[in-house]
Amino acid sequence: MIPIRSSEITPESVYLSRRKFMKGVAAVALSSAALAACGSSPAAPPTPDPAQGTPVPPKASATTDELGDALTPFEAVTTYNNFYEFSMEKEAVAPLARNFQASPWTVTVGGLVNKPKTFDVAELERKFGEEERVYRLRCVEAWSMVIPWLGFPLAKLLKEVEPTSKAKYVRFETLFDQKQFPGQRSPWYSWPYVEGLRLDEAMHDLAILSTGLYGKSLLPQNGAPVRLVVPWKYGFKSIKSIVKIDLVEEQPTSLWMDAAPNEYGFYANVNPTVNHPRWSQSSERRIGELGRRKTLMFNGYEEEVASLYADMDLRKFY
Ligand SMILES: Nc1nc2c(c(=O)[nH]1)N[C@H]1C(S)=C(S)[C@@H](COP(=O)(O)O)O[C@H]1N2
Ligand SMILES: [Mo]
């Protein structure tokens, strides 16, 4: 039996507090409607740049994803967050994350590899570069955003450390630090947050390690300084603030599989035909829009990733 928290729509409490959620969504929808009514693009308002003390507007080179869907405003991307290490309350995450120390920061890559190595984040960026990738993020709670990430393919890092022939999966771990992450004092979850991918999934070009969004370094609420982004899977697979990456032989057990094995599987591919035990996955609410839109198979990346699962029953391996 898992504990139920009556706050937002969360992976473990979707049916509670629907009223409060609707209030939040209406506010976001209103603010972007107001922007659109003024004839301006849905660009975000300026945010203070701590280095300069003057507001620098966040910018992305793209304005839509490849399907023509508008970017979700920076404001929403950075204030409506799931990051349980800070809070289970989406709007509480950003304020609590303000003083998070994301530097210095290292990522230790090891396990079944020929060349284990600890990387400084700056070194990761230098070595593997930074490109913009506009991806849809589809949360298992049935809301979604379109986010212009900055990052590099995870495959580049994996090739660098040379997985051995025994390596079958990649296991990711978030920082464990109860001083900085008050949520990690909660006994209901097996901290630190852990996620995993099959090695071929991890090697797919769409899977990136992200160090920024909207042309700027990641803010703590989005997983600074480095987080995973796997756009064809539910958002919870995209683990934040990573300190450890291990190549392993056995399928890792993620925090969510551990917390509710009947609700969250290892694969967690976006699939409108397989419902969550407590709600439908056939449609979603795009943050900033009124009404719902149909959820796309593999979140719209079917052409790119379906071959990874050609011989699998996707109803069984959810
Ligand atoms: N460490 C960690 N990573 C996490 C989470 C979390 O609570 N802790 N939440 C996940 C969930 S449920 C989602 S939907 C996305 C949200 O990412 P965003 O806040 O940057 O949009 O982060 C994922 N990564
Ligand atoms: Mo999520």
PDB file of C-alpha atoms in Angstrom, residues 52-302:
ATOM      1  CA  GLN A  52      24.600  40.472 -14.843  1.00  0.00           C
ATOM      2  CA  GLY A  53      21.838  41.618 -12.542  1.00  0.00           C
ATOM      3  CA  THR A  54      19.780  42.670 -15.550  1.00  0.00           C
ATOM      4  CA  PRO A  55      16.876  40.754 -17.068  1.00  0.00           C
ATOM      5  CA  VAL A  56      17.866  38.572 -19.991  1.00  0.00           C
ATOM      6  CA  PRO A  57      14.989  37.157 -22.007  1.00  0.00           C
ATOM      7  CA  PRO A  58      15.264  33.402 -22.436  1.00  0.00           C
ATOM      8  CA  LYS A  59      15.544  32.482 -26.073  1.00  0.00           C
ATOM      9  CA  ALA A  60      15.305  29.423 -28.259  1.00  0.00           C
ATOM     10  CA  SER A  61      16.145  29.297 -31.953  1.00  0.00           C
ATOM     11  CA  ALA A  62      13.002  27.294 -32.685  1.00  0.00           C
ATOM     12  CA  THR A  63       9.455  28.514 -32.092  1.00  0.00           C
ATOM     13  CA  THR A  64       7.665  25.193 -32.600  1.00  0.00           C
ATOM     14  CA  ASP A  65       8.373  21.480 -32.494  1.00  0.00           C
ATOM     15  CA  GLU A  66       8.546  19.439 -35.723  1.00  0.00           C
ATOM     16  CA  LEU A  67       4.763  18.966 -35.635  1.00  0.00           C
ATOM     17  CA  GLY A  68       4.198  22.715 -35.588  1.00  0.00           C
ATOM     18  CA  ASP A  69       3.171  22.876 -31.923  1.00  0.00           C
ATOM     19  CA  ALA A  70       4.185  26.076 -30.119  1.00  0.00           C
ATOM     20  CA  LEU A  71       6.797  26.043 -27.391  1.00  0.00           C
ATOM     21  CA  THR A  72       5.409  26.081 -23.862  1.00  0.00           C
ATOM     22  CA  PRO A  73       6.249  29.468 -22.305  1.00  0.00           C
ATOM     23  CA  PHE A  74       9.464  29.583 -20.256  1.00  0.00           C
ATOM     24  CA  GLU A  75       7.389  30.747 -17.295  1.00  0.00           C
ATOM     25  CA  ALA A  76       5.367  27.533 -17.239  1.00  0.00           C
ATOM     26  CA  VAL A  77       8.366  25.290 -17.899  1.00  0.00           C
ATOM     27  CA  THR A  78      10.160  26.754 -14.878  1.00  0.00           C
ATOM     28  CA  THR A  79       7.287  27.100 -12.392  1.00  0.00           C
ATOM     29  CA  TYR A  80       5.149  23.983 -12.948  1.00  0.00           C
ATOM     30  CA  ASN A  81       7.529  21.193 -12.018  1.00  0.00           C
ATOM     31  CA  ASN A  82       7.624  17.649 -10.752  1.00  0.00           C
ATOM     32  CA  PHE A  83      10.679  17.313  -8.538  1.00  0.00           C
ATOM     33  CA  TYR A  84       9.794  15.349  -5.421  1.00  0.00           C
ATOM     34  CA  GLU A  85      13.199  15.962  -3.836  1.00  0.00           C
ATOM     35  CA  PHE A  86      11.979  19.527  -3.277  1.00  0.00           C
ATOM     36  CA  SER A  87       8.243  19.097  -2.979  1.00  0.00           C
ATOM     37  CA  MET A  88       5.290  17.065  -4.198  1.00  0.00           C
ATOM     38  CA  GLU A  89       3.550  20.387  -4.845  1.00  0.00           C
ATOM     39  CA  LYS A  90       4.393  21.549  -8.389  1.00  0.00           C
ATOM     40  CA  GLU A  91       4.279  25.278  -7.727  1.00  0.00           C
ATOM     41  CA  ALA A  92       6.360  24.879  -4.545  1.00  0.00           C
ATOM     42  CA  VAL A  93       9.346  23.385  -6.349  1.00  0.00           C
ATOM     43  CA  ALA A  94      10.827  26.515  -7.960  1.00  0.00           C
ATOM     44  CA  PRO A  95      10.838  28.662  -4.788  1.00  0.00           C
ATOM     45  CA  LEU A  96      12.351  25.804  -2.742  1.00  0.00           C
ATOM     46  CA  ALA A  97      14.988  25.177  -5.419  1.00  0.00           C
ATOM     47  CA  ARG A  98      16.213  28.764  -5.610  1.00  0.00           C
ATOM     48  CA  ASN A  99      19.398  28.290  -3.566  1.00  0.00           C
ATOM     49  CA  PHE A 100      20.275  24.817  -4.825  1.00  0.00           C
ATOM     50  CA  GLN A 101      24.027  24.396  -5.334  1.00  0.00           C
ATOM     51  CA  ALA A 102      24.429  22.946  -8.814  1.00  0.00           C
ATOM     52  CA  SER A 103      28.124  23.717  -8.981  1.00  0.00           C
ATOM     53  CA  PRO A 104      30.674  22.307  -8.517  1.00  0.00           C
ATOM     54  CA  TRP A 105      29.133  19.089  -9.836  1.00  0.00           C
ATOM     55  CA  THR A 106      30.528  15.836 -11.136  1.00  0.00           C
ATOM     56  CA  VAL A 107      28.939  12.842 -12.829  1.00  0.00           C
ATOM     57  CA  THR A 108      30.580   9.489 -12.173  1.00  0.00           C
ATOM     58  CA  VAL A 109      30.197   6.994 -15.010  1.00  0.00           C
ATOM     59  CA  GLY A 110      31.122   3.413 -14.234  1.00  0.00           C
ATOM     60  CA  GLY A 111      29.984  -0.179 -13.887  1.00  0.00           C
ATOM     61  CA  LEU A 112      30.454  -2.456 -16.885  1.00  0.00           C
ATOM     62  CA  VAL A 113      32.683  -0.140 -18.924  1.00  0.00           C
ATOM     63  CA  ASN A 114      36.308  -0.233 -20.052  1.00  0.00           C
ATOM     64  CA  LYS A 115      36.985   3.394 -19.220  1.00  0.00           C
ATOM     65  CA  PRO A 116      35.146   4.519 -16.060  1.00  0.00           C
ATOM     66  CA  LYS A 117      35.444   8.210 -15.478  1.00  0.00           C
ATOM     67  CA  THR A 118      34.222  11.077 -13.322  1.00  0.00           C
ATOM     68  CA  PHE A 119      33.303  14.096 -15.426  1.00  0.00           C
ATOM     69  CA  ASP A 120      32.966  17.668 -14.348  1.00  0.00           C
ATOM     70  CA  VAL A 121      29.771  19.104 -15.866  1.00  0.00           C
ATOM     71  CA  ALA A 122      31.734  21.823 -17.668  1.00  0.00           C
ATOM     72  CA  GLU A 123      33.872  19.080 -19.183  1.00  0.00           C
ATOM     73  CA  LEU A 124      30.765  17.245 -20.408  1.00  0.00           C
ATOM     74  CA  GLU A 125      29.589  20.383 -22.205  1.00  0.00           C
ATOM     75  CA  ARG A 126      33.038  21.031 -23.666  1.00  0.00           C
ATOM     76  CA  LYS A 127      33.525  17.473 -24.838  1.00  0.00           C
ATOM     77  CA  PHE A 128      30.079  16.650 -26.150  1.00  0.00           C
ATOM     78  CA  GLY A 129      28.740  20.070 -27.099  1.00  0.00           C
ATOM     79  CA  GLU A 130      25.296  21.575 -26.751  1.00  0.00           C
ATOM     80  CA  GLU A 131      22.569  21.457 -29.377  1.00  0.00           C
ATOM     81  CA  GLU A 132      18.957  22.552 -29.227  1.00  0.00           C
ATOM     82  CA  ARG A 133      16.340  19.797 -29.253  1.00  0.00           C
ATOM     83  CA  VAL A 134      12.678  20.755 -29.143  1.00  0.00           C
ATOM     84  CA  TYR A 135      10.808  17.845 -27.564  1.00  0.00           C
ATOM     85  CA  ARG A 136       7.350  17.181 -26.241  1.00  0.00           C
ATOM     86  CA  LEU A 137       7.376  16.192 -22.552  1.00  0.00           C
ATOM     87  CA  ARG A 138       4.404  14.001 -21.656  1.00  0.00           C
ATOM     88  CA  CYS A 139       3.914  13.427 -17.941  1.00  0.00           C
ATOM     89  CA  VAL A 140       2.269  10.179 -16.861  1.00  0.00           C
ATOM     90  CA  GLU A 141      -0.283  12.425 -15.096  1.00  0.00           C
ATOM     91  CA  ALA A 142      -1.612  13.362 -18.583  1.00  0.00           C
ATOM     92  CA  TRP A 143      -0.321  16.899 -19.042  1.00  0.00           C
ATOM     93  CA  SER A 144       2.352  17.900 -21.528  1.00  0.00           C
ATOM     94  CA  MET A 145       4.689  20.676 -22.611  1.00  0.00           C
ATOM     95  CA  VAL A 146       6.922  21.499 -25.592  1.00  0.00           C
ATOM     96  CA  ILE A 147      10.429  22.345 -24.379  1.00  0.00           C
ATOM     97  CA  PRO A 148      13.490  23.629 -26.258  1.00  0.00           C
ATOM     98  CA  TRP A 149      16.253  21.706 -24.485  1.00  0.00           C
ATOM     99  CA  LEU A 150      19.974  22.192 -24.818  1.00  0.00           C
ATOM    100  CA  GLY A 151      22.090  19.086 -24.551  1.00  0.00           C
ATOM    101  CA  PHE A 152      23.938  16.275 -26.250  1.00  0.00           C
ATOM    102  CA  PRO A 153      23.098  12.680 -27.150  1.00  0.00           C
ATOM    103  CA  LEU A 154      23.640  10.316 -24.227  1.00  0.00           C
ATOM    104  CA  ALA A 155      25.229   7.956 -26.784  1.00  0.00           C
ATOM    105  CA  LYS A 156      28.246  10.255 -27.036  1.00  0.00           C
ATOM    106  CA  LEU A 157      29.013   9.850 -23.349  1.00  0.00           C
ATOM    107  CA  LEU A 158      28.370   6.095 -23.395  1.00  0.00           C
ATOM    108  CA  LYS A 159      30.702   5.566 -26.355  1.00  0.00           C
ATOM    109  CA  GLU A 160      33.380   7.522 -24.524  1.00  0.00           C
ATOM    110  CA  VAL A 161      33.379   5.115 -21.545  1.00  0.00           C
ATOM    111  CA  GLU A 162      33.085   1.981 -23.732  1.00  0.00           C
ATOM    112  CA  PRO A 163      30.407  -0.357 -22.333  1.00  0.00           C
ATOM    113  CA  THR A 164      31.600  -3.976 -22.123  1.00  0.00           C
ATOM    114  CA  SER A 165      29.695  -6.794 -23.846  1.00  0.00           C
ATOM    115  CA  LYS A 166      28.089  -7.655 -20.485  1.00  0.00           C
ATOM    116  CA  ALA A 167      26.394  -4.247 -20.188  1.00  0.00           C
ATOM    117  CA  LYS A 168      22.654  -4.465 -20.966  1.00  0.00           C
ATOM    118  CA  TYR A 169      21.132  -1.505 -19.111  1.00  0.00           C
ATOM    119  CA  VAL A 170      22.032   1.998 -17.962  1.00  0.00           C
ATOM    120  CA  ARG A 171      21.197   3.042 -14.414  1.00  0.00           C
ATOM    121  CA  PHE A 172      20.954   6.724 -13.432  1.00  0.00           C
ATOM    122  CA  GLU A 173      20.988   8.220  -9.959  1.00  0.00           C
ATOM    123  CA  THR A 174      20.052  11.684  -8.649  1.00  0.00           C
ATOM    124  CA  LEU A 175      22.115  13.434  -5.972  1.00  0.00           C
ATOM    125  CA  PHE A 176      21.330  12.319  -2.411  1.00  0.00           C
ATOM    126  CA  ASP A 177      21.522  15.340  -0.109  1.00  0.00           C
ATOM    127  CA  GLN A 178      18.849  15.763   2.532  1.00  0.00           C
ATOM    128  CA  LYS A 179      20.067  19.270   3.350  1.00  0.00           C
ATOM    129  CA  GLN A 180      19.456  20.533  -0.157  1.00  0.00           C
ATOM    130  CA  PHE A 181      16.570  18.219  -0.953  1.00  0.00           C
ATOM    131  CA  PRO A 182      14.037  18.435   1.913  1.00  0.00           C
ATOM    132  CA  GLY A 183      11.811  15.919   0.117  1.00  0.00           C
ATOM    133  CA  GLN A 184      14.454  13.229   0.609  1.00  0.00           C
ATOM    134  CA  ARG A 185      13.532  13.168   4.294  1.00  0.00           C
ATOM    135  CA  SER A 186      10.192  11.679   3.275  1.00  0.00           C
ATOM    136  CA  PRO A 187      10.174   7.977   4.162  1.00  0.00           C
ATOM    137  CA  TRP A 188       7.698   7.042   1.443  1.00  0.00           C
ATOM    138  CA  TYR A 189      10.245   6.747  -1.337  1.00  0.00           C
ATOM    139  CA  SER A 190      13.511   4.866  -1.714  1.00  0.00           C
ATOM    140  CA  TRP A 191      15.856   7.804  -2.232  1.00  0.00           C
ATOM    141  CA  PRO A 192      17.859   8.638  -4.201  1.00  0.00           C
ATOM    142  CA  TYR A 193      15.692   8.765  -7.322  1.00  0.00           C
ATOM    143  CA  VAL A 194      16.819   6.055  -9.721  1.00  0.00           C
ATOM    144  CA  GLU A 195      15.900   5.509 -13.349  1.00  0.00           C
ATOM    145  CA  GLY A 196      17.072   3.191 -16.088  1.00  0.00           C
ATOM    146  CA  LEU A 197      17.096   2.490 -19.801  1.00  0.00           C
ATOM    147  CA  ARG A 198      17.928  -0.551 -21.874  1.00  0.00           C
ATOM    148  CA  LEU A 199      21.303   0.039 -23.522  1.00  0.00           C
ATOM    149  CA  ASP A 200      19.851   0.286 -27.045  1.00  0.00           C
ATOM    150  CA  GLU A 201      17.294   2.845 -25.825  1.00  0.00           C
ATOM    151  CA  ALA A 202      20.070   4.820 -24.176  1.00  0.00           C
ATOM    152  CA  MET A 203      22.088   4.740 -27.404  1.00  0.00           C
ATOM    153  CA  HIS A 204      19.170   6.127 -29.460  1.00  0.00           C
ATOM    154  CA  ASP A 205      19.900   9.579 -30.841  1.00  0.00           C
ATOM    155  CA  LEU A 206      16.710  11.065 -29.351  1.00  0.00           C
ATOM    156  CA  ALA A 207      17.880  10.331 -25.782  1.00  0.00           C
ATOM    157  CA  ILE A 208      19.853  13.294 -24.516  1.00  0.00           C
ATOM    158  CA  LEU A 209      21.551  14.576 -21.434  1.00  0.00           C
ATOM    159  CA  SER A 210      20.314  18.129 -21.059  1.00  0.00           C
ATOM    160  CA  THR A 211      22.240  20.994 -19.504  1.00  0.00           C
ATOM    161  CA  GLY A 212      19.898  23.811 -20.472  1.00  0.00           C
ATOM    162  CA  LEU A 213      16.608  25.007 -21.905  1.00  0.00           C
ATOM    163  CA  TYR A 214      15.471  28.138 -23.724  1.00  0.00           C
ATOM    164  CA  GLY A 215      19.112  28.969 -24.478  1.00  0.00           C
ATOM    165  CA  LYS A 216      20.147  29.121 -20.813  1.00  0.00           C
ATOM    166  CA  SER A 217      21.646  26.753 -18.263  1.00  0.00           C
ATOM    167  CA  LEU A 218      19.085  24.578 -16.497  1.00  0.00           C
ATOM    168  CA  LEU A 219      17.454  26.099 -13.445  1.00  0.00           C
ATOM    169  CA  PRO A 220      17.457  23.854 -10.361  1.00  0.00           C
ATOM    170  CA  GLN A 221      13.732  23.071 -10.698  1.00  0.00           C
ATOM    171  CA  ASN A 222      14.381  21.546 -14.135  1.00  0.00           C
ATOM    172  CA  GLY A 223      17.202  19.295 -12.908  1.00  0.00           C
ATOM    173  CA  ALA A 224      20.356  21.410 -12.868  1.00  0.00           C
ATOM    174  CA  PRO A 225      23.047  20.978 -13.807  1.00  0.00           C
ATOM    175  CA  VAL A 226      22.380  17.873 -15.914  1.00  0.00           C
ATOM    176  CA  ARG A 227      19.326  15.665 -16.434  1.00  0.00           C
ATOM    177  CA  LEU A 228      18.131  12.991 -18.801  1.00  0.00           C
ATOM    178  CA  VAL A 229      15.485  13.675 -21.465  1.00  0.00           C
ATOM    179  CA  VAL A 230      13.829  10.690 -23.162  1.00  0.00           C
ATOM    180  CA  PRO A 231      10.974  12.208 -25.154  1.00  0.00           C
ATOM    181  CA  TRP A 232       9.113   9.019 -26.166  1.00  0.00           C
ATOM    182  CA  LYS A 233       8.688   7.914 -22.533  1.00  0.00           C
ATOM    183  CA  TYR A 234       6.613   9.332 -19.699  1.00  0.00           C
ATOM    184  CA  GLY A 235       8.291  12.297 -18.005  1.00  0.00           C
ATOM    185  CA  PHE A 236       9.297  10.432 -14.864  1.00  0.00           C
ATOM    186  CA  LYS A 237      11.950   8.540 -16.853  1.00  0.00           C
ATOM    187  CA  SER A 238      13.744  11.853 -17.473  1.00  0.00           C
ATOM    188  CA  ILE A 239      15.671  11.871 -14.199  1.00  0.00           C
ATOM    189  CA  LYS A 240      17.026  15.173 -12.872  1.00  0.00           C
ATOM    190  CA  SER A 241      20.255  16.352 -11.226  1.00  0.00           C
ATOM    191  CA  ILE A 242      22.234  13.219 -12.088  1.00  0.00           C
ATOM    192  CA  VAL A 243      25.446  12.358 -10.197  1.00  0.00           C
ATOM    193  CA  LYS A 244      25.929   8.721 -11.174  1.00  0.00           C
ATOM    194  CA  ILE A 245      25.535   6.647 -14.327  1.00  0.00           C
ATOM    195  CA  ASP A 246      26.275   2.917 -14.265  1.00  0.00           C
ATOM    196  CA  LEU A 247      26.281   0.323 -17.002  1.00  0.00           C
ATOM    197  CA  VAL A 248      24.747  -2.839 -15.544  1.00  0.00           C
ATOM    198  CA  GLU A 249      23.717  -6.348 -16.520  1.00  0.00           C
ATOM    199  CA  GLU A 250      20.345  -6.528 -14.768  1.00  0.00           C
ATOM    200  CA  GLN A 251      17.332  -4.285 -15.350  1.00  0.00           C
ATOM    201  CA  PRO A 252      17.503  -1.526 -12.723  1.00  0.00           C
ATOM    202  CA  THR A 253      14.587  -0.956 -10.344  1.00  0.00           C
ATOM    203  CA  SER A 254      13.482   2.662 -10.577  1.00  0.00           C
ATOM    204  CA  LEU A 255      12.112   4.688  -7.673  1.00  0.00           C
ATOM    205  CA  TRP A 256       8.643   4.495  -9.217  1.00  0.00           C
ATOM    206  CA  MET A 257       8.767   0.743  -9.826  1.00  0.00           C
ATOM    207  CA  ASP A 258       9.782   0.348  -6.216  1.00  0.00           C
ATOM    208  CA  ALA A 259       7.026   2.673  -4.928  1.00  0.00           C
ATOM    209  CA  ALA A 260       4.164   1.246  -7.021  1.00  0.00           C
ATOM    210  CA  PRO A 261       5.136  -1.753  -9.156  1.00  0.00           C
ATOM    211  CA  ASN A 262       1.550  -2.293 -10.300  1.00  0.00           C
ATOM    212  CA  GLU A 263       1.384   1.247 -11.714  1.00  0.00           C
ATOM    213  CA  TYR A 264       4.829   2.004 -13.105  1.00  0.00           C
ATOM    214  CA  GLY A 265       6.824  -0.345 -15.280  1.00  0.00           C
ATOM    215  CA  PHE A 266      10.401  -0.125 -16.410  1.00  0.00           C
ATOM    216  CA  TYR A 267       9.662   0.862 -20.013  1.00  0.00           C
ATOM    217  CA  ALA A 268       7.035   3.577 -19.461  1.00  0.00           C
ATOM    218  CA  ASN A 269       6.719   4.330 -23.169  1.00  0.00           C
ATOM    219  CA  VAL A 270       4.000   6.855 -23.926  1.00  0.00           C
ATOM    220  CA  ASN A 271       1.115   4.713 -25.153  1.00  0.00           C
ATOM    221  CA  PRO A 272      -2.433   6.053 -25.528  1.00  0.00           C
ATOM    222  CA  THR A 273      -3.842   2.506 -25.725  1.00  0.00           C
ATOM    223  CA  VAL A 274      -2.545   1.360 -22.340  1.00  0.00           C
ATOM    224  CA  ASN A 275      -4.223   3.143 -19.461  1.00  0.00           C
ATOM    225  CA  HIS A 276      -2.735   3.808 -16.084  1.00  0.00           C
ATOM    226  CA  PRO A 277      -4.615   1.628 -13.562  1.00  0.00           C
ATOM    227  CA  ARG A 278      -6.261   4.795 -12.201  1.00  0.00           C
ATOM    228  CA  TRP A 279      -6.744   6.992 -15.280  1.00  0.00           C
ATOM    229  CA  SER A 280      -6.832   7.029 -19.072  1.00  0.00           C
ATOM    230  CA  GLN A 281      -3.739   7.830 -21.114  1.00  0.00           C
ATOM    231  CA  SER A 282      -5.614   8.393 -24.375  1.00  0.00           C
ATOM    232  CA  SER A 283      -5.529  12.176 -24.153  1.00  0.00           C
ATOM    233  CA  GLU A 284      -3.576  14.923 -22.432  1.00  0.00           C
ATOM    234  CA  ARG A 285      -3.710  18.585 -21.511  1.00  0.00           C
ATOM    235  CA  ARG A 286      -1.029  20.703 -23.160  1.00  0.00           C
ATOM    236  CA  ILE A 287      -0.058  23.292 -20.551  1.00  0.00           C
ATOM    237  CA  GLY A 288      -1.212  26.706 -21.773  1.00  0.00           C
ATOM    238  CA  GLU A 289      -4.064  25.279 -23.850  1.00  0.00           C
ATOM    239  CA  LEU A 290      -7.707  24.833 -23.025  1.00  0.00           C
ATOM    240  CA  GLY A 291      -9.218  21.470 -23.783  1.00  0.00           C
ATOM    241  CA  ARG A 292      -7.402  18.232 -24.400  1.00  0.00           C
ATOM    242  CA  ARG A 293      -5.503  16.737 -27.280  1.00  0.00           C
ATOM    243  CA  LYS A 294      -5.003  13.134 -28.316  1.00  0.00           C
ATOM    244  CA  THR A 295      -1.920  11.448 -26.943  1.00  0.00           C
ATOM    245  CA  LEU A 296       0.324  10.141 -29.704  1.00  0.00           C
ATOM    246  CA  MET A 297       1.945   6.704 -29.719  1.00  0.00           C
ATOM    247  CA  PHE A 298       5.472   7.022 -28.330  1.00  0.00           C
ATOM    248  CA  ASN A 299       4.593  10.707 -27.802  1.00  0.00           C
ATOM    249  CA  GLY A 300       4.814  11.282 -31.569  1.00  0.00           C
ATOM    250  CA  TYR A 301       8.242   9.654 -31.994  1.00  0.00           C
ATOM    251  CA  GLU A 302       6.904   6.307 -33.239  1.00  0.00           C
TER     252      GLU A 302
END
